[in-house]
PDB file of C-alpha atoms and ligand atoms in Angstrom:
ATOM      1  CA  MET A  82       0.209  -0.144   0.070  1.00 82.00           C
ATOM      2  CA  THR A  83       1.510   3.335  -1.355  1.00 93.00           C
ATOM      3  CA  ARG A  84       1.176   6.303   1.797  1.00 96.00           C
ATOM      4  CA  GLY A  85      -0.334   8.690   0.979  1.00 97.00           C
ATOM      5  CA  LYS A  86       0.235  13.037   0.724  1.00 98.00           C
ATOM      6  CA  PHE A  87       0.070  15.372   3.632  1.00 98.00           C
ATOM      7  CA  ILE A  88      -0.564  19.006   2.387  1.00 98.00           C
ATOM      8  CA  THR A  89      -1.102  21.424   4.733  1.00 98.00           C
ATOM      9  CA  LEU A  90      -2.419  24.999   3.834  1.00 98.00           C
ATOM     10  CA  GLU A  91      -0.576  27.806   6.006  1.00 98.00           C
ATOM     11  CA  GLY A  92      -0.888  31.960   6.179  1.00 98.00           C
ATOM     12  CA  GLY A  93      -1.920  34.434   8.920  1.00 96.00           C
ATOM     13  CA  GLU A  94      -5.481  35.302   9.861  1.00 91.00           C
ATOM     14  CA  GLY A  95      -8.562  36.631   7.438  1.00 92.00           C
ATOM     15  CA  VAL A  96      -5.545  35.429   4.455  1.00 96.00           C
ATOM     16  CA  GLY A  97      -8.213  32.400   2.549  1.00 96.00           C
ATOM     17  CA  LYS A  98      -7.252  29.333   3.601  1.00 97.00           C
ATOM     18  CA  SER A  99     -10.853  27.782   5.070  1.00 94.00           C
ATOM     19  CA  THR A 100     -12.247  29.279   1.495  1.00 95.00           C
ATOM     20  CA  ASN A 101      -9.645  27.610  -0.353  1.00 98.00           C
ATOM     21  CA  MET A 102      -9.289  24.366   1.554  1.00 97.00           C
ATOM     22  CA  ALA A 103     -12.292  23.605  -0.559  1.00 96.00           C
ATOM     23  CA  PHE A 104     -11.080  24.301  -3.910  1.00 97.00           C
ATOM     24  CA  ILE A 105      -8.123  22.319  -3.869  1.00 98.00           C
ATOM     25  CA  LYS A 106      -9.836  19.476  -1.730  1.00 97.00           C
ATOM     26  CA  ASN A 107     -12.496  19.779  -5.144  1.00 97.00           C
ATOM     27  CA  TYR A 108      -9.196  20.451  -7.943  1.00 97.00           C
ATOM     28  CA  LEU A 109      -7.994  17.159  -5.762  1.00 97.00           C
ATOM     29  CA  PHE A 110     -11.198  15.406  -6.545  1.00 96.00           C
ATOM     30  CA  GLN A 111     -10.698  15.670  -9.872  1.00 96.00           C
ATOM     31  CA  HIS A 112      -7.850  14.057  -9.945  1.00 96.00           C
ATOM     32  CA  LYS A 113      -9.811  10.944  -8.616  1.00 95.00           C
ATOM     33  CA  ILE A 114      -7.610  11.831  -5.070  1.00 95.00           C
ATOM     34  CA  SER A 115      -9.830  12.186  -2.605  1.00 86.00           C
ATOM     35  CA  VAL A 116      -8.435  13.202   0.916  1.00 96.00           C
ATOM     36  CA  VAL A 117      -8.938  12.934   4.960  1.00 98.00           C
ATOM     37  CA  VAL A 118      -9.547  17.457   5.069  1.00 98.00           C
ATOM     38  CA  THR A 119      -9.095  18.411   8.608  1.00 98.00           C
ATOM     39  CA  ARG A 120      -7.368  21.398  10.508  1.00 98.00           C
ATOM     40  CA  GLU A 121      -5.386  22.126  13.493  1.00 98.00           C
ATOM     41  CA  PRO A 122      -5.991  22.509  16.708  1.00 98.00           C
ATOM     42  CA  GLY A 123      -8.514  20.232  15.845  1.00 98.00           C
ATOM     43  CA  GLY A 124      -9.350  17.465  13.919  1.00 98.00           C
ATOM     44  CA  THR A 125     -10.729  14.741  17.143  1.00 98.00           C
ATOM     45  CA  VAL A 126     -13.353  15.206  20.143  1.00 98.00           C
ATOM     46  CA  LEU A 127     -10.374  15.830  22.828  1.00 98.00           C
ATOM     47  CA  ALA A 128      -7.926  18.671  19.582  1.00 98.00           C
ATOM     48  CA  GLU A 129     -11.746  20.032  18.926  1.00 98.00           C
ATOM     49  CA  LYS A 130     -12.123  21.014  23.260  1.00 98.00           C
ATOM     50  CA  LEU A 131      -8.159  22.172  23.541  1.00 98.00           C
ATOM     51  CA  ARG A 132      -8.887  24.298  20.079  1.00 98.00           C
ATOM     52  CA  GLN A 133     -12.216  26.061  22.320  1.00 97.00           C
ATOM     53  CA  LEU A 134      -9.471  26.366  25.045  1.00 97.00           C
ATOM     54  CA  LEU A 135      -7.944  28.207  22.816  1.00 97.00           C
ATOM     55  CA  LEU A 136      -9.601  30.629  21.122  1.00 96.00           C
ATOM     56  CA  ASP A 137     -11.921  31.559  24.065  1.00 95.00           C
ATOM     57  CA  LYS A 138     -10.236  35.128  25.191  1.00 92.00           C
ATOM     58  CA  ASN A 139     -12.490  34.938  28.609  1.00 91.00           C
ATOM     59  CA  SER A 140     -10.995  31.616  30.828  1.00 88.00           C
ATOM     60  CA  GLU A 141      -7.368  32.275  32.593  1.00 93.00           C
ATOM     61  CA  VAL A 142      -4.511  33.526  30.770  1.00 96.00           C
ATOM     62  CA  ILE A 143      -3.177  30.574  29.683  1.00 97.00           C
ATOM     63  CA  SER A 144       0.531  31.439  29.699  1.00 98.00           C
ATOM     64  CA  ASP A 145       2.727  31.253  26.642  1.00 98.00           C
ATOM     65  CA  GLN A 146       3.897  27.439  27.394  1.00 98.00           C
ATOM     66  CA  ALA A 147       0.892  26.593  28.229  1.00 98.00           C
ATOM     67  CA  GLU A 148      -0.658  27.365  25.458  1.00 98.00           C
ATOM     68  CA  LEU A 149       1.867  25.607  23.667  1.00 98.00           C
ATOM     69  CA  LEU A 150       1.568  22.430  25.157  1.00 98.00           C
ATOM     70  CA  MET A 151      -2.295  22.903  24.319  1.00 98.00           C
ATOM     71  CA  VAL A 152      -0.946  22.702  20.743  1.00 98.00           C
ATOM     72  CA  PHE A 153       0.975  19.886  20.584  1.00 99.00           C
ATOM     73  CA  ALA A 154      -0.985  18.756  22.829  1.00 99.00           C
ATOM     74  CA  ALA A 155      -3.965  18.336  20.154  1.00 99.00           C
ATOM     75  CA  ARG A 156      -1.632  17.970  17.671  1.00 99.00           C
ATOM     76  CA  ALA A 157      -0.716  14.053  19.084  1.00 99.00           C
ATOM     77  CA  GLN A 158      -4.579  13.089  19.264  1.00 98.00           C
ATOM     78  CA  HIS A 159      -4.453  15.195  15.675  1.00 99.00           C
ATOM     79  CA  ILE A 160      -2.129  12.449  14.531  1.00 98.00           C
ATOM     80  CA  LYS A 161      -2.506   9.703  16.157  1.00 98.00           C
ATOM     81  CA  HIS A 162      -6.506   8.939  15.053  1.00 98.00           C
ATOM     82  CA  VAL A 163      -6.516  10.807  12.087  1.00 98.00           C
ATOM     83  CA  ILE A 164      -3.389  11.773  10.119  1.00 98.00           C
ATOM     84  CA  GLU A 165      -1.812   8.968  10.259  1.00 98.00           C
ATOM     85  CA  PRO A 166      -4.182   6.161  10.614  1.00 98.00           C
ATOM     86  CA  ALA A 167      -5.434   8.102   6.681  1.00 98.00           C
ATOM     87  CA  LEU A 168      -1.624   8.038   5.049  1.00 98.00           C
ATOM     88  CA  ALA A 169      -0.970   4.694   6.214  1.00 97.00           C
ATOM     89  CA  LYS A 170      -4.096   3.344   4.199  1.00 95.00           C
ATOM     90  CA  GLY A 171      -2.833   4.910   1.497  1.00 95.00           C
ATOM     91  CA  GLU A 172      -5.634   8.036   2.001  1.00 96.00           C
ATOM     92  CA  TRP A 173      -4.276  11.654   1.008  1.00 97.00           C
ATOM     93  CA  VAL A 174      -4.600  14.356   4.179  1.00 98.00           C
ATOM     94  CA  LEU A 175      -5.530  18.054   3.928  1.00 98.00           C
ATOM     95  CA  CYS A 176      -4.694  19.241   6.885  1.00 98.00           C
ATOM     96  CA  ASP A 177      -5.721  23.430   7.466  1.00 98.00           C
ATOM     97  CA  ARG A 178      -2.444  24.488   9.737  1.00 98.00           C
ATOM     98  CA  PHE A 179      -0.078  22.268  11.102  1.00 98.00           C
ATOM     99  CA  THR A 180       2.651  23.081  12.567  1.00 99.00           C
ATOM    100  CA  ASP A 181       4.699  25.773  10.867  1.00 99.00           C
ATOM    101  CA  SER A 182       1.476  27.883  12.824  1.00 98.00           C
ATOM    102  CA  THR A 183       3.212  26.926  15.204  1.00 98.00           C
ATOM    103  CA  TYR A 184       6.108  28.330  13.958  1.00 98.00           C
ATOM    104  CA  ALA A 185       4.796  31.741  12.948  1.00 98.00           C
ATOM    105  CA  TYR A 186       2.414  32.344  16.427  1.00 98.00           C
ATOM    106  CA  GLN A 187       4.002  31.163  18.954  1.00 98.00           C
ATOM    107  CA  GLY A 188       7.850  31.805  17.786  1.00 98.00           C
ATOM    108  CA  GLY A 189       7.538  34.872  16.600  1.00 98.00           C
ATOM    109  CA  GLY A 190       4.181  35.824  18.337  1.00 98.00           C
ATOM    110  CA  ARG A 191       4.496  35.294  21.816  1.00 98.00           C
ATOM    111  CA  ASN A 192       8.736  35.345  21.379  1.00 98.00           C
ATOM    112  CA  MET A 193       9.081  31.399  22.440  1.00 98.00           C
ATOM    113  CA  ARG A 194      12.076  28.928  21.993  1.00 98.00           C
ATOM    114  CA  ILE A 195      13.199  27.447  18.301  1.00 98.00           C
ATOM    115  CA  SER A 196      15.033  24.736  19.603  1.00 98.00           C
ATOM    116  CA  ALA A 197      11.911  24.106  22.421  1.00 98.00           C
ATOM    117  CA  ILE A 198       8.985  24.420  19.356  1.00 98.00           C
ATOM    118  CA  GLU A 199      11.808  21.877  17.500  1.00 98.00           C
ATOM    119  CA  TRP A 200      12.423  19.726  20.538  1.00 98.00           C
ATOM    120  CA  LEU A 201       8.844  19.368  20.417  1.00 98.00           C
ATOM    121  CA  GLU A 202       7.647  18.551  17.485  1.00 98.00           C
ATOM    122  CA  ASN A 203      10.453  16.033  17.000  1.00 98.00           C
ATOM    123  CA  MET A 204       9.074  13.857  20.206  1.00 98.00           C
ATOM    124  CA  VAL A 205       4.849  14.815  19.343  1.00 98.00           C
ATOM    125  CA  GLN A 206       5.972  13.862  15.408  1.00 98.00           C
ATOM    126  CA  GLY A 207       8.784  11.928  14.349  1.00 98.00           C
ATOM    127  CA  ALA A 208       9.755  12.277  11.136  1.00 98.00           C
ATOM    128  CA  LEU A 209       6.207  12.331  10.329  1.00 98.00           C
ATOM    129  CA  ARG A 210       6.027  16.553   8.279  1.00 98.00           C
ATOM    130  CA  PRO A 211       3.991  17.644   5.554  1.00 98.00           C
ATOM    131  CA  ASP A 212       4.839  16.318   1.801  1.00 98.00           C
ATOM    132  CA  LEU A 213       4.135  19.783   0.777  1.00 98.00           C
ATOM    133  CA  THR A 214       2.401  23.379   2.382  1.00 98.00           C
ATOM    134  CA  LEU A 215       1.030  25.260   0.285  1.00 98.00           C
ATOM    135  CA  LEU A 216       2.240  28.715   2.952  1.00 98.00           C
ATOM    136  CA  LEU A 217      -0.971  31.819   2.024  1.00 98.00           C
ATOM    137  CA  ASP A 218       0.773  34.887   2.758  1.00 98.00           C
ATOM    138  CA  ALA A 219      -0.337  38.527   2.146  1.00 97.00           C
ATOM    139  CA  PRO A 220       0.097  41.786   3.827  1.00 97.00           C
ATOM    140  CA  VAL A 221      -1.335  41.639   8.032  1.00 96.00           C
ATOM    141  CA  GLU A 222      -3.687  44.452   7.366  1.00 95.00           C
ATOM    142  CA  ILE A 223      -5.327  42.814   4.635  1.00 94.00           C
ATOM    143  CA  GLY A 224      -5.290  39.891   6.206  1.00 90.00           C
ATOM    144  CA  ILE A 225      -7.390  41.787   9.403  1.00 88.00           C
ATOM    145  CA  GLU A 226      -9.643  43.824   7.508  1.00 87.00           C
ATOM    146  CA  ARG A 227     -10.666  39.993   6.037  1.00 87.00           C
ATOM    147  CA  ALA A 228     -11.743  38.554   8.763  1.00 82.00           C
ATOM    148  CA  ARG A 229     -13.139  40.972  10.648  1.00 76.00           C
ATOM    149  CA  SER A 230     -15.944  42.079   8.819  1.00 78.00           C
ATOM    150  CA  ARG A 231     -17.781  38.259   9.167  1.00 72.00           C
ATOM    151  CA  ALA A 232     -16.840  37.261  12.772  1.00 70.00           C
ATOM    152  CA  GLU A 233     -16.612  38.258  16.711  1.00 78.00           C
ATOM    153  CA  PHE A 234     -12.834  37.981  17.226  1.00 83.00           C
ATOM    154  CA  ASP A 235     -11.659  34.872  19.416  1.00 88.00           C
ATOM    155  CA  ARG A 236      -8.007  35.586  21.155  1.00 89.00           C
ATOM    156  CA  PHE A 237      -6.041  35.063  18.678  1.00 90.00           C
ATOM    157  CA  GLU A 238      -7.708  38.005  16.579  1.00 85.00           C
ATOM    158  CA  SER A 239      -7.670  39.671  19.395  1.00 83.00           C
ATOM    159  CA  GLU A 240      -4.166  40.733  19.555  1.00 90.00           C
ATOM    160  CA  LYS A 241      -1.698  43.755  18.583  1.00 88.00           C
ATOM    161  CA  ILE A 242      -0.791  44.541  14.853  1.00 93.00           C
ATOM    162  CA  CYS A 243       2.476  44.187  15.778  1.00 96.00           C
ATOM    163  CA  PHE A 244       2.045  40.035  17.661  1.00 97.00           C
ATOM    164  CA  PHE A 245       0.682  39.847  13.719  1.00 96.00           C
ATOM    165  CA  GLU A 246       3.873  41.907  11.717  1.00 97.00           C
ATOM    166  CA  GLN A 247       6.817  38.847  13.851  1.00 98.00           C
ATOM    167  CA  VAL A 248       3.637  36.080  12.853  1.00 98.00           C
ATOM    168  CA  ARG A 249       4.312  36.805   9.286  1.00 98.00           C
ATOM    169  CA  ARG A 250       7.968  37.378   9.819  1.00 98.00           C
ATOM    170  CA  ALA A 251       7.680  33.566  11.249  1.00 98.00           C
ATOM    171  CA  TYR A 252       6.397  31.885   8.168  1.00 98.00           C
ATOM    172  CA  LEU A 253       8.614  33.008   5.448  1.00 98.00           C
ATOM    173  CA  LEU A 254      11.308  32.965   7.330  1.00 98.00           C
ATOM    174  CA  GLN A 255       9.571  29.330   7.556  1.00 98.00           C
ATOM    175  CA  ALA A 256       9.002  29.812   3.314  1.00 98.00           C
ATOM    176  CA  GLU A 257      13.226  30.723   3.051  1.00 98.00           C
ATOM    177  CA  LEU A 258      14.450  27.015   5.495  1.00 98.00           C
ATOM    178  CA  HIS A 259      12.312  25.112   3.572  1.00 98.00           C
ATOM    179  CA  PRO A 260      11.701  25.353  -0.123  1.00 98.00           C
ATOM    180  CA  ASP A 261      11.139  22.593  -0.631  1.00 98.00           C
ATOM    181  CA  ARG A 262       8.306  21.643   1.242  1.00 98.00           C
ATOM    182  CA  ILE A 263       6.610  25.985   1.853  1.00 98.00           C
ATOM    183  CA  LYS A 264       4.740  27.114  -2.266  1.00 98.00           C
ATOM    184  CA  LEU A 265       4.855  30.637  -0.904  1.00 98.00           C
ATOM    185  CA  ILE A 266       2.093  31.687  -3.116  1.00 98.00           C
ATOM    186  CA  LYS A 267       0.348  35.940  -2.819  1.00 98.00           C
ATOM    187  CA  ALA A 268      -2.908  36.048  -0.832  1.00 97.00           C
ATOM    188  CA  ASN A 269      -3.335  39.824  -1.726  1.00 96.00           C
ATOM    189  CA  GLN A 270      -4.749  39.621  -5.669  1.00 96.00           C
ATOM    190  CA  PRO A 271      -7.829  38.468  -6.823  1.00 97.00           C
ATOM    191  CA  LEU A 272      -8.739  35.219  -5.219  1.00 97.00           C
ATOM    192  CA  ILE A 273      -9.091  33.518  -8.866  1.00 98.00           C
ATOM    193  CA  ASP A 274      -5.153  34.575  -9.315  1.00 98.00           C
ATOM    194  CA  VAL A 275      -4.711  33.001  -6.015  1.00 98.00           C
ATOM    195  CA  GLN A 276      -7.000  30.083  -7.449  1.00 98.00           C
ATOM    196  CA  ARG A 277      -4.115  29.707 -10.481  1.00 98.00           C
ATOM    197  CA  ALA A 278      -1.139  29.732  -8.514  1.00 98.00           C
ATOM    198  CA  LEU A 279      -1.822  27.712  -6.373  1.00 98.00           C
ATOM    199  CA  ILE A 280      -3.424  24.794  -8.993  1.00 98.00           C
ATOM    200  CA  GLU A 281       0.189  25.376 -11.003  1.00 98.00           C
ATOM    201  CA  ILE A 282       1.791  24.927  -7.459  1.00 98.00           C
ATOM    202  CA  ILE A 283      -0.449  20.981  -6.739  1.00 97.00           C
ATOM    203  CA  GLY A 284       0.532  20.245 -10.937  1.00 95.00           C
ATOM    204  CA  THR A 285       3.334  20.385 -10.444  1.00 96.00           C
ATOM    205  CA  PHE A 286       3.197  18.172  -6.924  1.00 97.00           C
ATOM    206  CA  LEU A 287       0.874  15.833  -8.501  1.00 95.00           C
ATOM    207  CA  ARG A 288       3.645  14.951 -11.887  1.00 90.00           C
TER     208      ARG A 288
HETATM  209  N1  Z5A B1289      -2.526  28.760  16.643  1.00 77.62           N
HETATM  210  C1  Z5A B1289      -1.541  28.574  16.604  1.00 77.62           C
HETATM  211  O1  Z5A B1289      -1.473  29.563  17.531  1.00 77.62           O
HETATM  212  N2  Z5A B1289      -0.064  27.819  16.862  1.00 77.62           N
HETATM  213  C2  Z5A B1289      -0.531  26.391  15.476  1.00 77.62           C
HETATM  214  O2  Z5A B1289       0.262  25.322  16.510  1.00 77.62           O
HETATM  215  C3  Z5A B1289      -2.246  26.216  15.084  1.00 77.62           C
HETATM  216  C4  Z5A B1289      -2.954  27.001  15.383  1.00 77.62           C
HETATM  217  C5  Z5A B1289      -1.773  24.831  14.413  1.00 77.62           C
HETATM  218  C6  Z5A B1289      -6.421  29.071  14.741  1.00 77.62           C
HETATM  219  O3  Z5A B1289      -7.777  29.992  13.717  1.00 77.62           O
HETATM  220  C7  Z5A B1289      -6.456  29.864  15.418  1.00 77.62           C
HETATM  221  O4  Z5A B1289      -5.212  29.410  16.219  1.00 77.62           O
HETATM  222  C8  Z5A B1289      -4.542  30.440  14.630  1.00 77.62           C
HETATM  223  C9  Z5A B1289      -3.530  30.084  15.276  1.00 77.62           C
HETATM  224  C10 Z5A B1289      -3.605  29.396  16.100  1.00 77.62           C
HETATM  225  N3  Z5A B1289      -5.635  31.828  14.622  1.00 77.62           N
HETATM  226  N4  Z5A B1289      -5.590  33.189  14.819  1.00 77.62           N
HETATM  227  N5  Z5A B1289      -5.025  34.031  14.235  1.00 77.62           N
HETATM  228  P1  Z5A B1289      -8.151  29.528  12.568  1.00 77.62           P
HETATM  229  O5  Z5A B1289      -7.317  28.418  11.836  1.00 77.62           O
HETATM  230  O6  Z5A B1289      -8.836  29.366  13.188  1.00 77.62           O
HETATM  231  O7  Z5A B1289      -7.433  30.457  12.284  1.00 77.62           O
HETATM  232  P2  Z5A B1289      -7.989  32.045  10.545  1.00 77.62           P
HETATM  233  O8  Z5A B1289      -6.582  32.145   9.839  1.00 77.62           O
HETATM  234  O9  Z5A B1289      -8.901  32.575  12.114  1.00 77.62           O
HETATM  235  O10 Z5A B1289      -8.524  31.702  10.402  1.00 77.62           O
HETATM  236  P3  Z5A B1289     -10.024  32.631   9.290  1.00 77.62           P
HETATM  237  O11 Z5A B1289      -9.586  33.536  10.065  1.00 77.62           O
HETATM  238  O12 Z5A B1289     -11.056  32.018   8.603  1.00 77.62           O
HETATM  239  O13 Z5A B1289      -9.015  33.055   8.735  1.00 77.62           O
HETATM  240  P4  Z5A B1289      -8.666  31.903   6.555  1.00 77.62           P
HETATM  241  O14 Z5A B1289      -9.419  31.011   6.819  1.00 77.62           O
HETATM  242  O15 Z5A B1289      -7.073  32.332   6.154  1.00 77.62           O
HETATM  243  O16 Z5A B1289     -10.169  32.722   5.919  1.00 77.62           O
HETATM  244  P5  Z5A B1289     -11.527  33.114   4.822  1.00 77.62           P
HETATM  245  O17 Z5A B1289     -12.165  33.082   5.860  1.00 77.62           O
HETATM  246  O18 Z5A B1289     -10.569  32.446   3.489  1.00 77.62           O
HETATM  247  O19 Z5A B1289     -10.991  34.584   4.540  1.00 77.62           O
HETATM  248  C11 Z5A B1289     -11.541  34.895   5.384  1.00 77.62           C
HETATM  249  C12 Z5A B1289     -12.500  36.405   4.195  1.00 77.62           C
HETATM  250  O20 Z5A B1289     -11.794  36.991   2.543  1.00 77.62           O
HETATM  251  C13 Z5A B1289     -13.875  35.472   3.479  1.00 77.62           C
HETATM  252  O21 Z5A B1289     -14.287  36.262   3.809  1.00 77.62           O
HETATM  253  C14 Z5A B1289     -13.357  35.419   2.445  1.00 77.62           C
HETATM  254  O22 Z5A B1289     -14.152  35.627   1.175  1.00 77.62           O
HETATM  255  C15 Z5A B1289     -12.690  36.893   2.157  1.00 77.62           C
HETATM  256  N6  Z5A B1289     -11.452  36.269   0.891  1.00 77.62           N
HETATM  257  C16 Z5A B1289     -10.719  35.362   1.094  1.00 77.62           C
HETATM  258  N7  Z5A B1289      -9.936  35.263   0.456  1.00 77.62           N
HETATM  259  C17 Z5A B1289      -9.943  36.031  -0.331  1.00 77.62           C
HETATM  260  C18 Z5A B1289      -9.098  37.054  -2.228  1.00 77.62           C
HETATM  261  N8  Z5A B1289      -8.246  36.448  -2.679  1.00 77.62           N
HETATM  262  N9  Z5A B1289      -9.344  37.968  -1.497  1.00 77.62           N
HETATM  263  C19 Z5A B1289     -11.023  38.944  -1.262  1.00 77.62           C
HETATM  264  N10 Z5A B1289     -11.262  37.965  -0.838  1.00 77.62           N
HETATM  265  C20 Z5A B1289     -11.359  36.488   0.236  1.00 77.62           C
END
């Protein structure tokens, strides 16, 4: 049985991840590839509970250390119960956010030590890394404007603009460090152009 492929979609808030998850799923379906669509934090009952706690802006103050450990606790459950079983069965997995988010938000945004994130990544994931990461990038103000026109802010969305600037810089650094895996797409262009760029990258990946 050939192992499935693991694709992740990344980027700051409001860059269009949710919008393009459905588009990528349909594109792969047209190529006769059915995917397990999932998200982080989340994807299992326990991981979704951790997500609620992480996003709740009315919770007690969550320390940066606790936040980092909650993200990885959710990821451990997600890998064990959803991602690994699917890949092992030959299914593809399409995930809205994964560990590049941790480097961006906890590493960049919260200034947590990168060596601590690397240690947790190795401990929780073993050798598991995405085969392809699509990083949607847009100036912070654009993403914030798009995201905030929709709903009430959650705990992350309530952060100041400098937090999101740090997140964006950390994402761009991740892309520089892993050019073979992480493909950058300009998200501040019309949706049709974003999706054209996505098709080009995924098309090359499928060949
Ligand atoms: N988090 C973390 O800290 N550490 C971790 O390791 C992980 C996560 C895994 C989860 O929230 C939070 O968890 C996240 C980081 C943290 N917090 N933040 N911020 P999430 O996954 O729900 O993240 P989000 O980024 O807040 O989701 P979002 O606001 O729904 O953004 P999006 O999915 O990227 O955007 P969208 O909903 O697809 O699009 C937003 C709007 O823009 C919508 O009205 C679209 O129609 C519109 N749109 C999309 N593309 C375009 C273009 N090209 N032109 C014009 N309009 C567009």
